[in-house]
mmCIF file of C-alpha atoms in Angstrom:
data_model
loop_
_atom_site.group_PDB
_atom_site.id
_atom_site.type_symbol
_atom_site.label_atom_id
_atom_site.label_comp_id
_atom_site.label_asym_id
_atom_site.label_seq_id
_atom_site.Cartn_x
_atom_site.Cartn_y
_atom_site.Cartn_z
ATOM 1 C CA UNK A 25 19.323 11.003 -45.179
ATOM 2 C CA UNK A 26 19.478 14.571 -44.371
ATOM 3 C CA UNK A 27 17.657 14.032 -41.732
ATOM 4 C CA UNK A 28 19.824 10.672 -40.685
ATOM 5 C CA UNK A 29 23.921 12.624 -41.157
ATOM 6 C CA UNK A 30 21.610 15.690 -38.407
ATOM 7 C CA UNK A 31 20.704 13.025 -36.068
ATOM 8 C CA UNK A 32 23.821 11.081 -36.051
ATOM 9 C CA UNK A 33 25.416 15.265 -35.451
ATOM 10 C CA UNK A 34 23.616 15.965 -32.778
ATOM 11 C CA UNK A 35 24.254 12.354 -30.529
ATOM 12 C CA UNK A 36 27.723 13.240 -31.307
ATOM 13 C CA UNK A 37 27.234 16.653 -29.868
ATOM 14 C CA UNK A 38 25.689 15.867 -26.984
ATOM 15 C CA UNK A 39 28.138 13.492 -26.065
ATOM 16 C CA UNK A 40 30.994 15.702 -26.305
ATOM 17 C CA UNK A 41 32.847 16.030 -23.431
ATOM 18 C CA UNK A 42 31.835 19.848 -23.008
ATOM 19 C CA UNK A 43 28.837 19.377 -23.357
ATOM 20 C CA UNK A 44 28.088 16.079 -21.353
ATOM 21 C CA UNK A 45 29.007 18.269 -18.446
ATOM 22 C CA UNK A 46 27.086 20.901 -18.823
ATOM 23 C CA UNK A 47 23.756 18.654 -19.344
ATOM 24 C CA UNK A 48 25.444 16.832 -16.137
ATOM 25 C CA UNK A 49 25.372 20.245 -13.583
ATOM 26 C CA UNK A 50 22.516 21.729 -15.322
ATOM 27 C CA UNK A 51 20.581 18.444 -14.323
ATOM 28 C CA UNK A 52 21.621 18.647 -10.584
ATOM 29 C CA UNK A 53 20.797 22.159 -10.238
ATOM 30 C CA UNK A 54 17.400 22.201 -11.884
ATOM 31 C CA UNK A 55 17.444 18.248 -9.088
ATOM 32 C CA UNK A 56 18.569 20.758 -6.449
ATOM 33 C CA UNK A 57 16.145 23.746 -6.659
ATOM 34 C CA UNK A 58 12.847 20.795 -6.854
ATOM 35 C CA UNK A 59 13.992 19.321 -3.222
ATOM 36 C CA UNK A 60 13.386 23.351 -2.144
ATOM 37 C CA UNK A 61 9.872 22.722 -2.849
ATOM 38 C CA UNK A 62 7.477 19.927 -2.316
ATOM 39 C CA UNK A 63 7.769 16.377 -3.413
ATOM 40 C CA UNK A 64 5.755 13.835 -3.893
ATOM 41 C CA UNK A 65 6.927 11.368 -1.418
ATOM 42 C CA UNK A 66 4.109 8.299 -3.770
ATOM 43 C CA UNK A 67 5.228 7.832 -7.422
ATOM 44 C CA UNK A 68 3.565 5.341 -9.341
ATOM 45 C CA UNK A 69 4.317 4.183 -13.399
ATOM 46 C CA UNK A 70 2.936 2.359 -16.689
ATOM 47 C CA UNK A 71 6.201 1.746 -18.080
ATOM 48 C CA UNK A 72 4.119 1.674 -21.811
ATOM 49 C CA UNK A 73 5.448 2.108 -25.231
ATOM 50 C CA UNK A 74 9.251 0.094 -25.106
ATOM 51 C CA UNK A 75 7.268 -1.625 -28.438
ATOM 52 C CA UNK A 76 5.917 1.336 -30.287
ATOM 53 C CA UNK A 77 9.684 2.551 -29.760
ATOM 54 C CA UNK A 78 11.478 -0.600 -31.149
ATOM 55 C CA UNK A 79 9.038 -0.303 -33.849
ATOM 56 C CA UNK A 80 9.187 3.279 -34.953
ATOM 57 C CA UNK A 81 13.293 3.034 -34.806
ATOM 58 C CA UNK A 82 13.519 -0.836 -36.363
ATOM 59 C CA UNK A 83 14.703 -2.400 -33.693
ATOM 60 C CA UNK A 84 14.479 -5.731 -31.712
ATOM 61 C CA UNK A 85 11.682 -5.867 -29.590
ATOM 62 C CA UNK A 86 13.990 -6.993 -26.903
ATOM 63 C CA UNK A 87 15.967 -3.967 -27.652
ATOM 64 C CA UNK A 88 13.138 -1.470 -26.598
ATOM 65 C CA UNK A 89 12.816 -3.602 -23.383
ATOM 66 C CA UNK A 90 16.558 -3.244 -22.412
ATOM 67 C CA UNK A 91 16.015 0.666 -23.000
ATOM 68 C CA UNK A 92 13.329 0.846 -21.422
ATOM 69 C CA UNK A 93 14.648 -0.311 -18.528
ATOM 70 C CA UNK A 94 17.324 2.491 -18.550
ATOM 71 C CA UNK A 95 14.859 4.550 -18.957
ATOM 72 C CA UNK A 96 13.533 3.086 -15.553
ATOM 73 C CA UNK A 97 17.092 2.948 -13.651
ATOM 74 C CA UNK A 98 17.376 7.467 -14.689
ATOM 75 C CA UNK A 99 14.176 8.049 -13.737
ATOM 76 C CA UNK A 100 14.405 5.956 -10.183
ATOM 77 C CA UNK A 101 18.068 8.548 -9.825
ATOM 78 C CA UNK A 102 16.132 11.751 -10.598
ATOM 79 C CA UNK A 103 13.483 10.494 -8.273
ATOM 80 C CA UNK A 104 14.893 9.546 -5.193
ATOM 81 C CA UNK A 105 17.698 11.723 -5.494
ATOM 82 C CA UNK A 106 14.836 15.097 -5.784
ATOM 83 C CA UNK A 107 13.687 13.112 -2.251
ATOM 84 C CA UNK A 108 11.068 10.310 -3.324
ATOM 85 C CA UNK A 109 10.938 7.705 -0.786
ATOM 86 C CA UNK A 110 8.419 5.513 -3.319
ATOM 87 C CA UNK A 111 8.308 4.109 -6.256
ATOM 88 C CA UNK A 112 5.776 1.821 -7.871
ATOM 89 C CA UNK A 113 6.473 0.886 -11.173
ATOM 90 C CA UNK A 114 3.676 -1.729 -13.299
ATOM 91 C CA UNK A 115 6.193 -4.550 -14.675
ATOM 92 C CA UNK A 116 3.896 -6.681 -15.969
ATOM 93 C CA UNK A 117 -0.015 -7.686 -16.161
ATOM 94 C CA UNK A 118 -1.709 -11.037 -14.467
ATOM 95 C CA UNK A 119 -4.071 -10.564 -18.393
ATOM 96 C CA UNK A 120 -0.623 -11.385 -20.048
ATOM 97 C CA UNK A 121 -0.396 -14.443 -19.633
ATOM 98 C CA UNK A 122 -3.324 -14.792 -21.594
ATOM 99 C CA UNK A 123 -1.285 -14.639 -24.680
ATOM 100 C CA UNK A 124 0.733 -16.780 -26.477
ATOM 101 C CA UNK A 125 3.151 -19.557 -24.011
ATOM 102 C CA UNK A 126 5.700 -18.596 -25.836
ATOM 103 C CA UNK A 127 5.138 -15.100 -25.503
ATOM 104 C CA UNK A 128 4.048 -15.372 -21.833
ATOM 105 C CA UNK A 129 7.615 -17.434 -21.535
ATOM 106 C CA UNK A 130 9.500 -14.617 -23.374
ATOM 107 C CA UNK A 131 8.476 -12.369 -21.064
ATOM 108 C CA UNK A 132 9.640 -14.103 -17.528
ATOM 109 C CA UNK A 133 13.068 -14.974 -18.980
ATOM 110 C CA UNK A 134 12.943 -11.369 -19.734
ATOM 111 C CA UNK A 135 12.209 -10.176 -16.700
ATOM 112 C CA UNK A 136 14.837 -12.613 -15.646
ATOM 113 C CA UNK A 137 17.338 -10.388 -17.065
ATOM 114 C CA UNK A 138 15.741 -7.659 -15.792
ATOM 115 C CA UNK A 139 15.947 -8.291 -12.355
ATOM 116 C CA UNK A 140 19.450 -9.487 -12.507
ATOM 117 C CA UNK A 141 20.559 -6.017 -14.450
ATOM 118 C CA UNK A 142 18.521 -3.906 -11.132
ATOM 119 C CA UNK A 143 21.334 -6.126 -9.225
ATOM 120 C CA UNK A 144 24.090 -4.533 -11.502
ATOM 121 C CA UNK A 145 22.304 -1.447 -10.714
ATOM 122 C CA UNK A 146 23.667 -1.818 -6.195
ATOM 123 C CA UNK A 147 25.224 1.147 -6.217
ATOM 124 C CA UNK A 148 22.200 2.583 -7.144
ATOM 125 C CA UNK A 149 19.955 0.161 -4.892
ATOM 126 C CA UNK A 150 22.648 1.387 -2.169
ATOM 127 C CA UNK A 151 23.096 4.888 -2.429
ATOM 128 C CA UNK A 152 19.979 5.963 -2.018
ATOM 129 C CA UNK A 153 18.609 2.924 0.728
ATOM 130 C CA UNK A 154 16.357 1.304 -2.034
ATOM 131 C CA UNK A 155 14.801 -1.887 -1.125
ATOM 132 C CA UNK A 156 13.383 -3.746 -3.109
ATOM 133 C CA UNK A 157 9.161 -5.134 -3.170
ATOM 134 C CA UNK A 158 7.653 -7.317 -5.987
ATOM 135 C CA UNK A 159 3.788 -7.422 -5.646
ATOM 136 C CA UNK A 160 1.606 -9.612 -7.386
ATOM 137 C CA UNK A 161 0.552 -13.575 -7.240
ATOM 138 C CA UNK A 162 3.864 -15.021 -6.846
ATOM 139 C CA UNK A 163 2.583 -18.239 -6.806
ATOM 140 C CA UNK A 164 1.873 -17.441 -11.003
ATOM 141 C CA UNK A 165 5.969 -16.585 -11.841
ATOM 142 C CA UNK A 166 7.944 -19.376 -12.615
ATOM 143 C CA UNK A 167 10.429 -21.574 -9.664
ATOM 144 C CA UNK A 168 13.492 -20.484 -10.726
ATOM 145 C CA UNK A 169 12.263 -16.495 -11.776
ATOM 146 C CA UNK A 170 10.597 -16.669 -7.875
ATOM 147 C CA UNK A 171 14.335 -17.959 -6.530
ATOM 148 C CA UNK A 172 16.159 -14.685 -8.344
ATOM 149 C CA UNK A 173 13.683 -12.621 -6.870
ATOM 150 C CA UNK A 174 13.566 -13.547 -3.137
ATOM 151 C CA UNK A 175 17.045 -13.375 -3.940
ATOM 152 C CA UNK A 176 16.544 -9.781 -4.461
ATOM 153 C CA UNK A 177 14.641 -8.437 -2.205
ATOM 154 C CA UNK A 178 16.436 -10.361 0.318
ATOM 155 C CA UNK A 179 19.725 -9.034 -0.339
ATOM 156 C CA UNK A 180 18.287 -5.099 -0.357
ATOM 157 C CA UNK A 181 16.075 -6.054 2.765
ATOM 158 C CA UNK A 182 18.855 -4.322 5.343
ATOM 159 C CA UNK A 183 18.211 -0.124 3.304
ATOM 160 C CA UNK A 184 14.791 1.684 5.248
ATOM 161 C CA UNK A 185 15.195 4.692 3.612
ATOM 162 C CA UNK A 186 13.474 4.383 0.081
ATOM 163 C CA UNK A 187 11.284 1.608 -1.169
ATOM 164 C CA UNK A 188 10.902 0.477 -5.104
ATOM 165 C CA UNK A 189 7.500 -1.596 -6.073
ATOM 166 C CA UNK A 190 7.798 -4.106 -8.762
ATOM 167 C CA UNK A 191 4.022 -5.329 -9.457
ATOM 168 C CA UNK A 192 4.990 -8.411 -11.024
ATOM 169 C CA UNK A 193 2.429 -9.856 -12.115
ATOM 170 C CA UNK A 194 -0.644 -7.926 -10.615
ATOM 171 C CA UNK A 195 -3.545 -6.340 -11.186
ATOM 172 C CA UNK A 196 -5.631 -4.284 -9.258
ATOM 173 C CA UNK A 197 -8.814 -5.877 -9.279
ATOM 174 C CA UNK A 198 -6.066 -8.888 -8.419
ATOM 175 C CA UNK A 199 -4.914 -7.611 -5.400
ATOM 176 C CA UNK A 200 -8.143 -5.970 -3.720
ATOM 177 C CA UNK A 201 -9.699 -9.290 -3.983
ATOM 178 C CA UNK A 202 -6.684 -10.543 -2.354
ATOM 179 C CA UNK A 203 -7.354 -7.806 0.332
ATOM 180 C CA UNK A 204 -10.772 -8.789 1.195
ATOM 181 C CA UNK A 205 -10.553 -12.986 1.043
ATOM 182 C CA UNK A 206 -8.323 -12.110 4.050
ATOM 183 C CA UNK A 207 -10.460 -9.855 5.500
ATOM 184 C CA UNK A 208 -13.300 -11.960 5.359
ATOM 185 C CA UNK A 209 -10.831 -14.931 5.994
ATOM 186 C CA UNK A 210 -8.951 -12.907 9.974
ATOM 187 C CA UNK A 211 -12.452 -11.310 10.955
ATOM 188 C CA UNK A 212 -14.094 -15.384 11.153
ATOM 189 C CA UNK A 213 -11.700 -15.910 13.583
ATOM 190 C CA UNK A 214 -12.882 -16.688 17.223
ATOM 191 C CA UNK A 215 -12.113 -13.276 19.061
ATOM 192 C CA UNK A 216 -8.950 -14.775 22.213
ATOM 193 C CA UNK A 217 -10.586 -14.311 25.877
ATOM 194 C CA UNK A 218 -9.396 -10.930 26.528
ATOM 195 C CA UNK A 219 -11.077 -9.123 24.155
ATOM 196 C CA UNK A 220 -13.396 -10.397 24.974
ATOM 197 C CA UNK A 221 -14.648 -8.403 27.862
ATOM 198 C CA UNK A 222 -17.185 -5.411 26.389
ATOM 199 C CA UNK A 223 -19.599 -7.830 24.894
ATOM 200 C CA UNK A 224 -22.989 -8.403 25.607
ATOM 201 C CA UNK A 225 -22.498 -11.965 26.806
ATOM 202 C CA UNK A 226 -20.489 -11.308 29.081
ATOM 203 C CA UNK A 227 -21.667 -8.327 29.870
ATOM 204 C CA UNK A 228 -24.612 -10.979 30.818
ATOM 205 C CA UNK A 229 -22.807 -13.009 32.936
ATOM 206 C CA UNK A 230 -20.256 -11.014 35.084
ATOM 207 C CA UNK A 231 -23.433 -9.798 36.222
ATOM 208 C CA UNK A 232 -25.010 -12.935 37.194
ATOM 209 C CA UNK A 233 -21.135 -13.947 38.443
ATOM 210 C CA UNK A 234 -21.941 -10.965 41.180
ATOM 211 C CA UNK A 235 -25.379 -11.678 41.877
ATOM 212 C CA UNK A 236 -24.421 -14.916 42.766
ATOM 213 C CA UNK A 237 -20.927 -13.924 44.200
ATOM 214 C CA UNK A 238 -23.960 -11.999 47.194
ATOM 215 C CA UNK A 239 -26.316 -13.584 47.356
ATOM 216 C CA UNK A 240 -24.235 -16.699 49.164
ATOM 217 C CA UNK A 241 -22.168 -13.979 51.217
ATOM 218 C CA UNK A 242 -25.960 -12.883 52.360
ATOM 219 C CA UNK A 243 -26.610 -17.053 52.816
ATOM 220 C CA UNK A 244 -23.588 -17.932 55.454
ATOM 221 C CA UNK A 245 -24.201 -14.688 57.381
ATOM 222 C CA UNK A 246 -27.782 -15.887 58.161
ATOM 223 C CA UNK A 247 -26.588 -18.989 58.256
ATOM 224 C CA UNK A 248 -24.697 -18.372 61.855
ATOM 225 C CA UNK A 249 -28.757 -16.718 62.794
ATOM 226 C CA UNK A 250 -31.765 -19.589 64.322
ATOM 227 C CA UNK A 251 -32.121 -22.151 62.313
ATOM 228 C CA UNK A 252 -35.923 -21.107 61.746
ATOM 229 C CA UNK A 253 -34.988 -17.736 60.577
ATOM 230 C CA UNK A 254 -32.263 -18.407 58.233
ATOM 231 C CA UNK A 255 -34.392 -21.016 56.895
ATOM 232 C CA UNK A 256 -36.973 -18.044 55.817
ATOM 233 C CA UNK A 257 -34.545 -15.409 55.277
ATOM 234 C CA UNK A 258 -32.945 -17.794 52.798
ATOM 235 C CA UNK A 259 -36.304 -18.490 51.252
ATOM 236 C CA UNK A 260 -36.859 -14.882 51.184
ATOM 237 C CA UNK A 261 -33.937 -13.663 48.701
ATOM 238 C CA UNK A 262 -34.488 -17.179 46.897
ATOM 239 C CA UNK A 263 -37.295 -16.007 45.567
ATOM 240 C CA UNK A 264 -36.511 -12.367 45.134
ATOM 241 C CA UNK A 265 -33.604 -13.583 43.350
ATOM 242 C CA UNK A 266 -35.734 -15.726 40.895
ATOM 243 C CA UNK A 267 -38.437 -12.744 40.645
ATOM 244 C CA UNK A 268 -35.374 -10.288 39.928
ATOM 245 C CA UNK A 269 -33.316 -11.597 37.634
ATOM 246 C CA UNK A 270 -34.714 -14.893 35.825
ATOM 247 C CA UNK A 271 -32.140 -15.656 33.663
ATOM 248 C CA UNK A 272 -30.035 -16.381 36.738
ATOM 249 C CA UNK A 273 -28.504 -18.860 36.506
ATOM 250 C CA UNK A 274 -29.052 -21.627 40.244
ATOM 251 C CA UNK A 275 -27.543 -21.951 43.780
ATOM 252 C CA UNK A 276 -25.801 -25.430 42.105
ATOM 253 C CA UNK A 277 -23.115 -22.662 40.101
ATOM 254 C CA UNK A 278 -21.834 -21.950 43.353
ATOM 255 C CA UNK A 279 -19.003 -23.965 45.264
ATOM 256 C CA UNK A 280 -18.392 -23.279 48.805
ATOM 257 C CA UNK A 281 -19.790 -19.768 47.655
ATOM 258 C CA UNK A 282 -16.852 -18.694 45.601
ATOM 259 C CA UNK A 283 -18.078 -17.397 42.413
ATOM 260 C CA UNK A 284 -17.990 -20.182 39.529
ATOM 261 C CA UNK A 285 -17.418 -18.435 35.598
ATOM 262 C CA UNK A 286 -19.742 -19.573 33.600
ATOM 263 C CA UNK A 287 -19.101 -18.210 30.315
ATOM 264 C CA UNK A 288 -16.170 -20.383 29.729
ATOM 265 C CA UNK A 289 -17.863 -23.707 28.001
ATOM 266 C CA UNK A 290 -21.215 -22.441 27.737
ATOM 267 C CA UNK A 291 -20.583 -19.067 26.021
ATOM 268 C CA UNK A 292 -20.925 -19.161 22.321
ATOM 269 C CA UNK A 293 -17.481 -18.523 20.051
ATOM 270 C CA UNK A 294 -17.134 -14.488 19.962
ATOM 271 C CA UNK A 295 -16.370 -12.816 16.157
ATOM 272 C CA UNK A 296 -15.391 -9.198 15.223
ATOM 273 C CA UNK A 297 -18.269 -7.316 14.277
ATOM 274 C CA UNK A 298 -18.289 -6.965 10.661
ATOM 275 C CA UNK A 299 -19.663 -3.237 11.310
ATOM 276 C CA UNK A 300 -15.749 -2.120 12.270
ATOM 277 C CA UNK A 301 -14.477 -3.137 8.557
ATOM 278 C CA UNK A 302 -13.067 0.086 7.004
ATOM 279 C CA UNK A 303 -10.973 1.461 4.333
ATOM 280 C CA UNK A 304 -8.701 1.367 6.766
ATOM 281 C CA UNK A 305 -9.171 -1.976 7.454
ATOM 282 C CA UNK A 306 -9.148 -3.170 3.667
ATOM 283 C CA UNK A 307 -6.031 -1.565 2.896
ATOM 284 C CA UNK A 308 -3.876 -3.077 5.688
ATOM 285 C CA UNK A 309 -4.673 -5.363 3.662
ATOM 286 C CA UNK A 310 -4.157 -4.910 0.375
ATOM 287 C CA UNK A 311 -0.052 -5.107 -0.907
ATOM 288 C CA UNK A 312 1.300 -1.547 -0.239
ATOM 289 C CA UNK A 313 -0.706 -1.806 3.732
ATOM 290 C CA UNK A 314 1.427 1.114 5.376
ATOM 291 C CA UNK A 315 3.098 3.355 2.484
ATOM 292 C CA UNK A 316 2.858 6.656 2.440
ATOM 293 C CA UNK A 317 -0.955 7.529 -0.392
ATOM 294 C CA UNK A 318 -0.556 7.521 -3.759
ATOM 295 C CA UNK A 319 0.148 10.715 -5.492
ATOM 296 C CA UNK A 320 1.418 11.456 -8.273
ATOM 297 C CA UNK A 321 0.997 8.723 -11.648
ATOM 298 C CA UNK A 322 2.419 9.202 -14.848
ATOM 299 C CA UNK A 323 2.191 6.832 -18.116
ATOM 300 C CA UNK A 324 3.785 7.027 -21.112
ATOM 301 C CA UNK A 325 3.308 6.163 -24.791
ATOM 302 C CA UNK A 326 -0.857 8.665 -24.778
ATOM 303 C CA UNK A 327 -2.474 5.805 -23.482
ATOM 304 C CA UNK A 328 -4.893 7.480 -21.279
ATOM 305 C CA UNK A 329 -6.235 4.698 -19.559
ATOM 306 C CA UNK A 330 -5.243 3.223 -15.728
ATOM 307 C CA UNK A 331 -4.792 -0.653 -17.144
ATOM 308 C CA UNK A 332 -6.219 -2.062 -13.585
ATOM 309 C CA UNK A 333 -3.367 -0.485 -11.909
ATOM 310 C CA UNK A 334 -3.256 1.356 -9.044
ATOM 311 C CA UNK A 335 -6.897 1.696 -8.459
ATOM 312 C CA UNK A 336 -7.519 0.979 -5.332
ATOM 313 C CA UNK A 337 -4.177 3.572 -4.217
ATOM 314 C CA UNK A 338 -5.569 6.228 -6.763
ATOM 315 C CA UNK A 339 -7.605 9.196 -4.574
ATOM 316 C CA UNK A 340 -9.140 12.135 -4.709
ATOM 317 C CA UNK A 341 -5.117 14.085 -4.129
ATOM 318 C CA UNK A 342 -3.513 11.592 -7.036
ATOM 319 C CA UNK A 343 -3.152 13.372 -9.751
ATOM 320 C CA UNK A 344 -2.870 11.340 -12.758
ATOM 321 C CA UNK A 345 -0.834 12.048 -15.330
ATOM 322 C CA UNK A 346 -0.556 10.794 -18.715
ATOM 323 C CA UNK A 347 2.846 11.767 -21.492
ATOM 324 C CA UNK A 348 2.725 11.047 -24.823
ATOM 325 C CA UNK A 349 6.202 10.141 -25.018
ATOM 326 C CA UNK A 350 6.837 6.452 -25.370
ATOM 327 C CA UNK A 351 8.953 5.001 -21.735
ATOM 328 C CA UNK A 352 12.577 4.756 -23.652
ATOM 329 C CA UNK A 353 12.241 8.299 -24.768
ATOM 330 C CA UNK A 354 11.313 9.301 -20.969
ATOM 331 C CA UNK A 355 14.232 11.475 -18.270
ATOM 332 C CA UNK A 356 14.231 14.691 -16.250
ATOM 333 C CA UNK A 357 13.098 16.432 -19.518
ATOM 334 C CA UNK A 358 9.316 14.911 -19.239
ATOM 335 C CA UNK A 359 9.690 14.363 -16.079
ATOM 336 C CA UNK A 360 10.436 17.925 -14.564
ATOM 337 C CA UNK A 361 7.330 19.621 -16.290
ATOM 338 C CA UNK A 362 4.723 16.957 -14.972
ATOM 339 C CA UNK A 363 7.085 17.608 -11.073
ATOM 340 C CA UNK A 364 6.785 22.073 -11.382
ATOM 341 C CA UNK A 365 3.414 21.221 -12.470
ATOM 342 C CA UNK A 366 2.598 18.927 -9.305
ATOM 343 C CA UNK A 367 4.401 21.091 -6.790
ATOM 344 C CA UNK A 368 2.425 24.973 -8.303
ATOM 345 C CA UNK A 369 -0.976 22.657 -7.558
ATOM 346 C CA UNK A 370 0.032 21.430 -4.053
ATOM 347 C CA UNK A 371 1.278 24.989 -2.885
ATOM 348 C CA UNK A 372 -2.708 26.473 -4.536
ATOM 349 C CA UNK A 373 -4.153 23.461 -3.095
ATOM 350 C CA UNK A 374 -2.440 24.580 -0.024
ATOM 351 C CA UNK A 375 -3.119 28.587 -0.331
ATOM 352 C CA UNK A 376 -6.557 27.442 -0.386
ATOM 353 C CA UNK A 377 -7.244 25.428 2.810
ATOM 354 C CA UNK A 378 -4.971 28.327 4.948
ATOM 355 C CA UNK A 379 -7.825 31.077 3.601
ATOM 356 C CA UNK A 380 -10.383 28.368 4.496
ATOM 357 C CA UNK A 381 -9.158 27.748 8.004
ATOM 358 C CA UNK A 382 -8.335 31.096 8.543
ATOM 359 C CA UNK A 383 -11.898 32.511 7.545
ATOM 360 C CA UNK A 384 -13.914 29.513 9.515
ATOM 361 C CA UNK A 385 -11.102 30.966 12.715
ATOM 362 C CA UNK A 386 -12.400 33.846 11.550
ATOM 363 C CA UNK A 387 -16.731 33.135 11.779
ATOM 364 C CA UNK A 388 -15.787 31.058 15.293
ATOM 365 C CA UNK A 389 -14.400 34.331 16.635
ATOM 366 C CA UNK A 390 -17.474 36.294 15.398
ATOM 367 C CA UNK A 391 -20.305 34.192 17.066
ATOM 368 C CA UNK A 392 -18.188 33.779 19.931
ATOM 369 C CA UNK A 393 -18.367 37.457 20.949
#
């Protein structure tokens, strides 16, 4: 009982106008200080803990998800105000479809409500120029919800300063599989003719055509001389041509001394070289194609796993942070230490790279002298 009264007293103090004013100005001061250092351009969140928060506070699960959305709105403002360009959130996993139909329908309805609430914060999106993108298997989404998603993406499509990626429904395995499938489809299409310049068969046919053109010119020149000598020369030319170029086509491919393109109909279709498939090619087929690399990934609720989220985008320089607080509790005061530590690590790595480069330059100068 005393703890309840203490909590109400603390809430009353924090909501008083002088304290709210002081906290707001302190918040702006801290965000301004963050902007003085490096800021991650792409941050991802696994928003975990809404249900546990609702259970621990003895409120409805729906209310826990609503509080989770309010936390998302707070975090988005902090991110975009501090200079983050791309925010990716894990909203709905494909694995959630394995739950009961009643629960799945409830989650879909809740997603529709959340999307409507997000659009209600249009001032936030417009203020920072944020466009919404929904990443995932759209064919699994109900038509009425898909229509709302299309409307939301269209409404914010003109915003070009920042991006909010909502992964719904999504798993990394599905994203990678789709990217590979699309890559195979692209590499199964014949190359256009103008892209075949340096193919082996094209070079071969080009050389053959040039040889035939030279032979035809010689035939025309020697036809002006006496017939006996011309016949002998032509015979010798044909013989030497057959000897030097056994794969050359017969003289029937010459029409009035003009070069005949024998590669158009006889050469097989040419396809892209599978050896040219690199990580960059696959990256171009991912949902996040064209976006900056993922630099910071945060998961709340104390669970230390990625849950099939951003596996391809997580690389050797991605900072992965697991926090014990539940998602509805996540705000600037939990986010600030993470950003400060990320800045400290980035500055430390940059300093080490500068030292390494200076040592390498010194070694090169010493060897050259």
